PDB file of C-alpha atoms in Angstrom:
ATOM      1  CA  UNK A 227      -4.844 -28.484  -7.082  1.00  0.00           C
ATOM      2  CA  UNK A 228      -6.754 -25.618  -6.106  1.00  0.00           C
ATOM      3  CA  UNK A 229      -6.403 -22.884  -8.734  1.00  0.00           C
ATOM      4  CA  UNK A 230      -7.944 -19.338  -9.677  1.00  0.00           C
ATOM      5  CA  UNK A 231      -7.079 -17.658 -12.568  1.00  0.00           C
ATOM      6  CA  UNK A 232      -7.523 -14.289 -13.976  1.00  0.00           C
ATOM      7  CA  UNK A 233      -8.132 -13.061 -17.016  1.00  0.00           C
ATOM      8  CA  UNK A 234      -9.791  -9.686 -18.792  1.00  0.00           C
ATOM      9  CA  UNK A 235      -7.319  -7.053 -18.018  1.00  0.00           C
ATOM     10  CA  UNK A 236      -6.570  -4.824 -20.169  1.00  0.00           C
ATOM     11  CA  UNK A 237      -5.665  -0.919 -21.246  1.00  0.00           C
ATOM     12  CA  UNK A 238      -8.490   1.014 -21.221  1.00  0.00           C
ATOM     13  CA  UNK A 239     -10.098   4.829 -21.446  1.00  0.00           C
ATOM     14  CA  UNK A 240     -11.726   6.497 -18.198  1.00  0.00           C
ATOM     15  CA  UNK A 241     -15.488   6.001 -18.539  1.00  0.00           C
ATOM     16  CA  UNK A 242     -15.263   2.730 -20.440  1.00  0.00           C
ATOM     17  CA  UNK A 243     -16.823  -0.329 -19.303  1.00  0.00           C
ATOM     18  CA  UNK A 244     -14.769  -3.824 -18.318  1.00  0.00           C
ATOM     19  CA  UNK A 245     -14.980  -7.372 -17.365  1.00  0.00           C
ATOM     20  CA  UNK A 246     -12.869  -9.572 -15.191  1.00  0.00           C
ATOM     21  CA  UNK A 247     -13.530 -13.608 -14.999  1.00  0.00           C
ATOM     22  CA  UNK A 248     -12.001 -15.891 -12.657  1.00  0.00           C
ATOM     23  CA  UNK A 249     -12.084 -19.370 -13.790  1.00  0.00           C
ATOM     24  CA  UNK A 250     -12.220 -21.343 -11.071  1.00  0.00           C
ATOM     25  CA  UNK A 251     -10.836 -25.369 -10.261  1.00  0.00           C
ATOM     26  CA  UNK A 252      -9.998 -27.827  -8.424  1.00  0.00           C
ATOM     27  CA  UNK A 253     -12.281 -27.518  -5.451  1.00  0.00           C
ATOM     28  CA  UNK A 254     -15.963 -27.456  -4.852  1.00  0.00           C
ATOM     29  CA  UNK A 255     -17.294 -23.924  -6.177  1.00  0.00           C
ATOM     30  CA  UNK A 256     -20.040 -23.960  -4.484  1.00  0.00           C
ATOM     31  CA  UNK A 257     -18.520 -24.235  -1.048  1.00  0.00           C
ATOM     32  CA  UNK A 258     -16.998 -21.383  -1.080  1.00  0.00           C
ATOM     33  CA  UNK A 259     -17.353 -17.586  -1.322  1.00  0.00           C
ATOM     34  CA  UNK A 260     -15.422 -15.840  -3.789  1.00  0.00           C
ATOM     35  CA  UNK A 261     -13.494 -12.404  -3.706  1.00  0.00           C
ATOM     36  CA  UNK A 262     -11.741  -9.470  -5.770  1.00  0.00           C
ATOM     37  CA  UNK A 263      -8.755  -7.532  -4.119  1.00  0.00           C
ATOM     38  CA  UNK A 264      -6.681  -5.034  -5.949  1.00  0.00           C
ATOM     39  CA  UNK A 265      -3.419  -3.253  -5.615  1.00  0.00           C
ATOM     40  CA  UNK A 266      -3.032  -0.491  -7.131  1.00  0.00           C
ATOM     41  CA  UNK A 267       1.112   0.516  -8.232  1.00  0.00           C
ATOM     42  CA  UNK A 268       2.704   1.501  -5.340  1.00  0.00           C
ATOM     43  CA  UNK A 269      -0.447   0.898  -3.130  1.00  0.00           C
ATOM     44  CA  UNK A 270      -1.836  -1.518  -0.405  1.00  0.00           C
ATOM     45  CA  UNK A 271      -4.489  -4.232  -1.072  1.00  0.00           C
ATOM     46  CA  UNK A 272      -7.692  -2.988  -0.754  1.00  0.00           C
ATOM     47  CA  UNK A 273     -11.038  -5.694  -1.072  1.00  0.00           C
ATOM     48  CA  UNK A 274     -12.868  -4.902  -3.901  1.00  0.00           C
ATOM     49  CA  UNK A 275     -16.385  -7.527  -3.669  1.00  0.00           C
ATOM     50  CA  UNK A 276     -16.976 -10.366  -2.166  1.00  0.00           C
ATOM     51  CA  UNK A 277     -19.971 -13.069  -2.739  1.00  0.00           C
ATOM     52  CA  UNK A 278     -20.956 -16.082  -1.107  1.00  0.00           C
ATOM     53  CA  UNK A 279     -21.740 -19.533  -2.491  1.00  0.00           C
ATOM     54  CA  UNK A 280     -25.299 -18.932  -3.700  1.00  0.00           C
ATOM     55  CA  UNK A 281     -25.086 -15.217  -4.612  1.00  0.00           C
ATOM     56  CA  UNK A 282     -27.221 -14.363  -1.831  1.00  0.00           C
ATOM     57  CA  UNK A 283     -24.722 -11.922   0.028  1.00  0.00           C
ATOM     58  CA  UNK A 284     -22.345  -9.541  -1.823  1.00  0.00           C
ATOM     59  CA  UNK A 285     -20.482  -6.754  -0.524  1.00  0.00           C
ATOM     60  CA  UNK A 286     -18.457  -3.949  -2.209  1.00  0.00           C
ATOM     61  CA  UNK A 287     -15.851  -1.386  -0.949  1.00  0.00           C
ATOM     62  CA  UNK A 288     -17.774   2.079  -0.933  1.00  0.00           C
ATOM     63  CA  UNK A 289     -15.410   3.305  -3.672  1.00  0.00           C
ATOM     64  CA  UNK A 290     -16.801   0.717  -6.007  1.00  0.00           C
ATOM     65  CA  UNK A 291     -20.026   0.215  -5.078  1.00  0.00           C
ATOM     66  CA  UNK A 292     -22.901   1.641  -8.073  1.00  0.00           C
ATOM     67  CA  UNK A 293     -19.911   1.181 -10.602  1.00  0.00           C
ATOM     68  CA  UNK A 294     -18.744  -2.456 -10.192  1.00  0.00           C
ATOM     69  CA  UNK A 295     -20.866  -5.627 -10.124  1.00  0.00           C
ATOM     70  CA  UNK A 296     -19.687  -9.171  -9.111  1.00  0.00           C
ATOM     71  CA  UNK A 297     -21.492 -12.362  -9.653  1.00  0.00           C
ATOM     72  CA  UNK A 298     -20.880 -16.033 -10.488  1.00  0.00           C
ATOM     73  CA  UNK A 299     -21.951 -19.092 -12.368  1.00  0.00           C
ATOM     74  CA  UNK A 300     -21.548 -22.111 -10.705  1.00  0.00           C
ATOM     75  CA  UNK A 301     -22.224 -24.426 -14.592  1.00  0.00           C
ATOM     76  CA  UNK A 302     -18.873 -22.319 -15.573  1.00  0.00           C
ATOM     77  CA  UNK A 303     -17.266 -22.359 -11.776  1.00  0.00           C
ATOM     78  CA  UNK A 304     -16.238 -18.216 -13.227  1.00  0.00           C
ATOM     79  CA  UNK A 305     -16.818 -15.180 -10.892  1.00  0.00           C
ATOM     80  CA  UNK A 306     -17.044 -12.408 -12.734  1.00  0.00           C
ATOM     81  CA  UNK A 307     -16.215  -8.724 -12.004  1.00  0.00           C
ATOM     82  CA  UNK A 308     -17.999  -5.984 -14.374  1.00  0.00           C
ATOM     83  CA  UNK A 309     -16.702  -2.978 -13.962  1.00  0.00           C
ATOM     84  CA  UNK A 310     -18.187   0.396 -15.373  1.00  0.00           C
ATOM     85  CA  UNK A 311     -17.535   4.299 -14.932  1.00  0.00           C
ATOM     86  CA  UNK A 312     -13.871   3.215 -14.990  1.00  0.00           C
ATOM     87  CA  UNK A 313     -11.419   5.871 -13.303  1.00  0.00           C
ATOM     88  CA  UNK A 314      -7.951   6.316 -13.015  1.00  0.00           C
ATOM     89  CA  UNK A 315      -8.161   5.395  -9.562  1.00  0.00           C
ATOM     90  CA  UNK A 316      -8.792   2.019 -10.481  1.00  0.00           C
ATOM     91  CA  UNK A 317      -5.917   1.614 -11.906  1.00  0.00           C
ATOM     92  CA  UNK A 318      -4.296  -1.884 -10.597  1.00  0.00           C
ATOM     93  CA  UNK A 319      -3.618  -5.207 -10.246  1.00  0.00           C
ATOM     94  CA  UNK A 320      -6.868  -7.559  -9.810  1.00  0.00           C
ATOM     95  CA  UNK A 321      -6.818 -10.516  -7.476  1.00  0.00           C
ATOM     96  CA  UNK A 322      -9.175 -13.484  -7.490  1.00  0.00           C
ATOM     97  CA  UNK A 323      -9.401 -15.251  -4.164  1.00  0.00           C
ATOM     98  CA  UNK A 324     -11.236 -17.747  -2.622  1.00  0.00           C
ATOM     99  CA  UNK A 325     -12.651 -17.230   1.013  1.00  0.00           C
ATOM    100  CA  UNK A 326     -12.307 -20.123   3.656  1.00  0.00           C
ATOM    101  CA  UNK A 327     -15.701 -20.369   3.943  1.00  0.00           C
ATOM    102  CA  UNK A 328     -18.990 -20.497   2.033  1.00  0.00           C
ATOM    103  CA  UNK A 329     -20.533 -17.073   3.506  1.00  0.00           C
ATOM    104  CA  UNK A 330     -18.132 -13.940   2.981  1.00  0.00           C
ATOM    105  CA  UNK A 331     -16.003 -14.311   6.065  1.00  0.00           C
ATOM    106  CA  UNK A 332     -12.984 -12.723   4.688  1.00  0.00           C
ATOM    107  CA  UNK A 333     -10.103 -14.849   5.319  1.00  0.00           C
ATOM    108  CA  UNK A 334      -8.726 -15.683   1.939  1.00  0.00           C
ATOM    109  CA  UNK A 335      -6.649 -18.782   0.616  1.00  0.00           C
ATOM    110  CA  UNK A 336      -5.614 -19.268  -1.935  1.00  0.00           C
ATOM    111  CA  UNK A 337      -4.997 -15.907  -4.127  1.00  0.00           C
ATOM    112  CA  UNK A 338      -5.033 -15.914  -8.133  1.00  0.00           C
ATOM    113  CA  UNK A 339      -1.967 -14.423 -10.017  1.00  0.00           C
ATOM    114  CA  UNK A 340      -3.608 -11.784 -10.816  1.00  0.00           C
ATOM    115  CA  UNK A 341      -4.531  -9.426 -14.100  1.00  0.00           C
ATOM    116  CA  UNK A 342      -3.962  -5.888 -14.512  1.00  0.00           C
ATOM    117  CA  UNK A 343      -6.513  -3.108 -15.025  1.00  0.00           C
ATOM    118  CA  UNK A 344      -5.005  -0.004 -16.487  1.00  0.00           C
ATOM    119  CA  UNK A 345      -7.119   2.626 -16.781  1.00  0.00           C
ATOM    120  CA  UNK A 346      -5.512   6.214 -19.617  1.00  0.00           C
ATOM    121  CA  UNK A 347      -6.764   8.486 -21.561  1.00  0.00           C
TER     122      UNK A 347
ATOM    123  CA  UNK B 979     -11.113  -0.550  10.105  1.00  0.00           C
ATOM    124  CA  UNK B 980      -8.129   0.587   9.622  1.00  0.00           C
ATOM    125  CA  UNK B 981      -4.669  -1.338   9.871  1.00  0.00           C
ATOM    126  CA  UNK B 982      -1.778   0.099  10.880  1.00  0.00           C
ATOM    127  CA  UNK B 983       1.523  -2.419  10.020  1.00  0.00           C
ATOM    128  CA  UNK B 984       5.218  -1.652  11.093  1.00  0.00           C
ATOM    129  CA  UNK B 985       7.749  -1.743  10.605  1.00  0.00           C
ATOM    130  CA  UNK B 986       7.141  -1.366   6.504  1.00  0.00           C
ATOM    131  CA  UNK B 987      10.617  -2.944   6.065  1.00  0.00           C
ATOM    132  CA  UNK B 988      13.272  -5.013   7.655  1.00  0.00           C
ATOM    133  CA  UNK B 989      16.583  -6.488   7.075  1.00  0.00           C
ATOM    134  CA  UNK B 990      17.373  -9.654   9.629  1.00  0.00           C
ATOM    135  CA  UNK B 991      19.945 -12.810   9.388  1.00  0.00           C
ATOM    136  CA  UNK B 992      19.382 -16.021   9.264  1.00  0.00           C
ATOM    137  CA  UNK B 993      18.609 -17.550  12.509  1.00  0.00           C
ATOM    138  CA  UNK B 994      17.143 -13.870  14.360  1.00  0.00           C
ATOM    139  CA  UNK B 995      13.900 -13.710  15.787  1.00  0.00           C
ATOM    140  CA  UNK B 996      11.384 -11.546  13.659  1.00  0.00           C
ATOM    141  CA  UNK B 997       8.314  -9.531  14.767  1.00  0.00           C
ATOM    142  CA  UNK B 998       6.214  -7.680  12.967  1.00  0.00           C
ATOM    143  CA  UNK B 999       3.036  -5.624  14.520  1.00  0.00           C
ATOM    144  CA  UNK B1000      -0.317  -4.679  13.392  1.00  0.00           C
ATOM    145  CA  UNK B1001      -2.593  -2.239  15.082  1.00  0.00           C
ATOM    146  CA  UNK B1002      -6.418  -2.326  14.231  1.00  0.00           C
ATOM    147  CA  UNK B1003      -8.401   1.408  15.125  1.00  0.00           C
ATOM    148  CA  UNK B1004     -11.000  -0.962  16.600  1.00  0.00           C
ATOM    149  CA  UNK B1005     -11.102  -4.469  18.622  1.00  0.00           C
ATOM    150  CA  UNK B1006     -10.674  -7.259  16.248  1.00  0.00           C
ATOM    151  CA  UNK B1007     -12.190  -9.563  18.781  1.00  0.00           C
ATOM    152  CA  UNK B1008      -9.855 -12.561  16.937  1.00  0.00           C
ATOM    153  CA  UNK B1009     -10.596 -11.625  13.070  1.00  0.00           C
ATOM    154  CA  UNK B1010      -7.044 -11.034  12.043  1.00  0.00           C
ATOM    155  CA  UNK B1011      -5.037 -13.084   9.143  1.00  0.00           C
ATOM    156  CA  UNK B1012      -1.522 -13.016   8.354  1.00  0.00           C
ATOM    157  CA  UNK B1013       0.083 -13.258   4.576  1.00  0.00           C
ATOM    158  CA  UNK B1014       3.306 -14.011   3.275  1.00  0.00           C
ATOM    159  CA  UNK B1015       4.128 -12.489  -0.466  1.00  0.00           C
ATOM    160  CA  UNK B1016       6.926 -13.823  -1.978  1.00  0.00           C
ATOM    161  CA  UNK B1017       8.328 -12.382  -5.351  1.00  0.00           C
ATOM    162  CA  UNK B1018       6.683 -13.778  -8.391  1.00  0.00           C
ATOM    163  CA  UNK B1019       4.082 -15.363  -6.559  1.00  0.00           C
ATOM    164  CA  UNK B1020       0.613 -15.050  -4.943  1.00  0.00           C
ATOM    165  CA  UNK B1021      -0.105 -14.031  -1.323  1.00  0.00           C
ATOM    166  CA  UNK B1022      -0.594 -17.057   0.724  1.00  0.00           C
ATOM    167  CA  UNK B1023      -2.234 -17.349   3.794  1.00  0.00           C
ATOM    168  CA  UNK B1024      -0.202 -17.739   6.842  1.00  0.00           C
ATOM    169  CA  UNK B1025      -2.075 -17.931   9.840  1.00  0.00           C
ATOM    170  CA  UNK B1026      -6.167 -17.109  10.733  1.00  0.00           C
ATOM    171  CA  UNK B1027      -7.671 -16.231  13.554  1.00  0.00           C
ATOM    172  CA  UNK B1028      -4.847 -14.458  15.345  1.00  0.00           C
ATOM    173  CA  UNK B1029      -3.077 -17.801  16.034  1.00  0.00           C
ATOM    174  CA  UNK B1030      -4.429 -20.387  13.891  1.00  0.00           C
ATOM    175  CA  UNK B1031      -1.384 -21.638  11.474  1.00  0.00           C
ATOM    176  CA  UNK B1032      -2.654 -23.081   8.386  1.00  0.00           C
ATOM    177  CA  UNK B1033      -1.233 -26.569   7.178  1.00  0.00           C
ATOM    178  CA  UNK B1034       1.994 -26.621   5.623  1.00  0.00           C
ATOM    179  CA  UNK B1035       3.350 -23.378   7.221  1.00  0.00           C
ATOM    180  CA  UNK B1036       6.312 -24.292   9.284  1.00  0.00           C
ATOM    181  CA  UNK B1037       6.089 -23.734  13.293  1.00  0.00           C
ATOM    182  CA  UNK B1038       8.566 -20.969  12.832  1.00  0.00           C
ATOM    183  CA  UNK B1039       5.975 -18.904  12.252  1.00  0.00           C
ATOM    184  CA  UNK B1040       4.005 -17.532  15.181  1.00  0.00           C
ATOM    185  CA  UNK B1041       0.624 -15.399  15.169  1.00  0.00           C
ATOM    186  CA  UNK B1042      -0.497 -13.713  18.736  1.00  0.00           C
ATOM    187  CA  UNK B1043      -2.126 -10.596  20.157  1.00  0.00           C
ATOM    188  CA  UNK B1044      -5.694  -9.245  21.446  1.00  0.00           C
ATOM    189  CA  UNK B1045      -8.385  -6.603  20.942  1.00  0.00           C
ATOM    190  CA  UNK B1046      -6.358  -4.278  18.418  1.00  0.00           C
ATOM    191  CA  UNK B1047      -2.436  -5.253  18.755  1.00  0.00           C
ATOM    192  CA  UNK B1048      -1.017  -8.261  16.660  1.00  0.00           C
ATOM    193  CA  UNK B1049       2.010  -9.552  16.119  1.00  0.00           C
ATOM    194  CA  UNK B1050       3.719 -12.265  13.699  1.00  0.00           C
ATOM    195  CA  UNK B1051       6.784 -13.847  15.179  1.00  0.00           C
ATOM    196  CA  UNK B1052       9.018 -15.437  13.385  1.00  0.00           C
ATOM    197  CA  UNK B1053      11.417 -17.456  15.786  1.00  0.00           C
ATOM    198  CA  UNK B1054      14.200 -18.412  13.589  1.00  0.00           C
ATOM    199  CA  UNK B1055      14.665 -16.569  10.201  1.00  0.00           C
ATOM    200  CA  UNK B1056      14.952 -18.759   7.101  1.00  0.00           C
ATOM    201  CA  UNK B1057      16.569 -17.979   3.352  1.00  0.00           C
ATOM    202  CA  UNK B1058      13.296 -18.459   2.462  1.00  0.00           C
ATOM    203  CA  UNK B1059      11.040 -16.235   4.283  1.00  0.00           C
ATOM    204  CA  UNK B1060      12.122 -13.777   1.650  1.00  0.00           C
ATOM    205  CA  UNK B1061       9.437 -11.852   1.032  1.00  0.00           C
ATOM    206  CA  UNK B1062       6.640  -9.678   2.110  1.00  0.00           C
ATOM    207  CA  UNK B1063       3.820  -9.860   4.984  1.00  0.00           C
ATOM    208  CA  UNK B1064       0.743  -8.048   5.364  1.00  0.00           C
ATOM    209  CA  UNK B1065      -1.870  -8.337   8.270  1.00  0.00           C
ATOM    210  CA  UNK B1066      -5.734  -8.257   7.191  1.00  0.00           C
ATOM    211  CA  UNK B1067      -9.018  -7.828   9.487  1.00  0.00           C
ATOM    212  CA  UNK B1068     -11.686  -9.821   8.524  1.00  0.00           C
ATOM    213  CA  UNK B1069     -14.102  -8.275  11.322  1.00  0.00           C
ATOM    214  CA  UNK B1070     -16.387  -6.342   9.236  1.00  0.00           C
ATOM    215  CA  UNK B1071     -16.693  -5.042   5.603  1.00  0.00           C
ATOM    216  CA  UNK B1072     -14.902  -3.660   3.978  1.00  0.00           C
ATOM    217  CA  UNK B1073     -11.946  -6.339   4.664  1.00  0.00           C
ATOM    218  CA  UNK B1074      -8.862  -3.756   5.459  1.00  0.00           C
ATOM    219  CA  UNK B1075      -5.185  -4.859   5.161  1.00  0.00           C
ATOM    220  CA  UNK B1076      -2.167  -3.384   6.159  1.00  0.00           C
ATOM    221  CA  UNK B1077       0.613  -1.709   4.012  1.00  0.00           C
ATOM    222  CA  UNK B1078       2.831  -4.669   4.369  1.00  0.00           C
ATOM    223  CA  UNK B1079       6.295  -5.231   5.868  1.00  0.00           C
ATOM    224  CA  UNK B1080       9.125  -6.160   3.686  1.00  0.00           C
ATOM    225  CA  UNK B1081      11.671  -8.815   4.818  1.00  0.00           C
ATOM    226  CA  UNK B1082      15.194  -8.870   3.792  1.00  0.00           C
ATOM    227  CA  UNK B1083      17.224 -11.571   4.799  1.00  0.00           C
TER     228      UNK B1083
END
């Protein structure tokens, strides 16, 4: 059974630093490009990162982009989201998903449960 | 890209025919996906490529459209479409969605 799950959220102070993981099974890893999409409460989705099998393409949403780094490991099959400069904006629920195909193509299946990001002073 | 999704809720019965539109502010050339939420669970994909209905998803379910208007069709409500559905483009970066439609039965 394919499966991502989240894990790392947590309550934390604007300006502070975070790290997501997404643990990864039942599938090849490496065949696939990996994503982070959030909702925020009350919110749409919005794509955070993507990043394709081998690392060599990533993409960020501008909002993120200088403050948030994703990356992977293929020995752990874990993508990872680091996430500094944290604002309230970013605030939300943080999806793992896997894209259809090994390049970021954007079509995603299947979606993690989730973990939530709360960001309060 | 942005996504424009109505209606952003719905009641229908069991048995009605369903449609929900999306709207892209640019051609899509066929880069649209369709996502059912249901509560307590994880988006799941629906249907890629405008049309293209993954495996598993019943035939009920119906993607079509061109350029920048979409529509999901749902030909003969269920108990257990229950849920939410969202459009996404997957065009360009960043990958937009829409706000969602919610589906009461």
């Amino acid at each position: 059974e394919v499966q991502l799950v989240e894990s790392g959220g947590d309550l934390m102070q604007p300006g502070r630093s975070l790290r997501l993981t997404c643990a990864a099974s039942g599938f090849d890893f490496d065949e696939h490009a990996i994503h982070w999409v959030r909702q925020a409460p009350g919110k749409g989705l919005e794509w955070v990162a993507g990043i394709s099998w081998n690392s060599g393409s990533i993409g960020y949403v501008d909002s993120v982009r200088g403050r948030f780094t994703i990356s992977r490991d293929t020995a752990t099959k874990s993508v990872y989201l680091e996430m500094n400069s944290l604002g309230l904006e970013d605030t939300a629920f943080y999806y793992c998903v896997r894209d259809t195909n090994a390049y970021i193509r954007g079509t995603f299946d299947p979606w993690g449960q989730g973990t939530l990001v709360i960001v309060s002073s | 890209i942005q996504m424009t999704q109505s209606p952003s809720s719905l009641s229908a019965s069991v048995g009605d025919r369903v449609t929900i539109t999306c709207r892209a502010s640019q051609s899509l050339s066929n880069q649209i996906n369709w996502y059912q939420w249901k509560p307590g669970g994880a988006p799941k994909l629906l249907i890629s490529s405008i049309s293209t209905l993954q495996s598993g998803v019943p035939s009920r379910f119906r993607g079509s459209g061109a350029a920048t208007e979409f529509t999901l069709t749902i030909t003969s409500l269920q108990p257990e479409d229950l849920g939410s559905y969202f459009c996404q483009q997957s065009y360009r970066t960043p990958y937009t969605f829409g706000q969602g439609t919610k589906l009461e039965i």
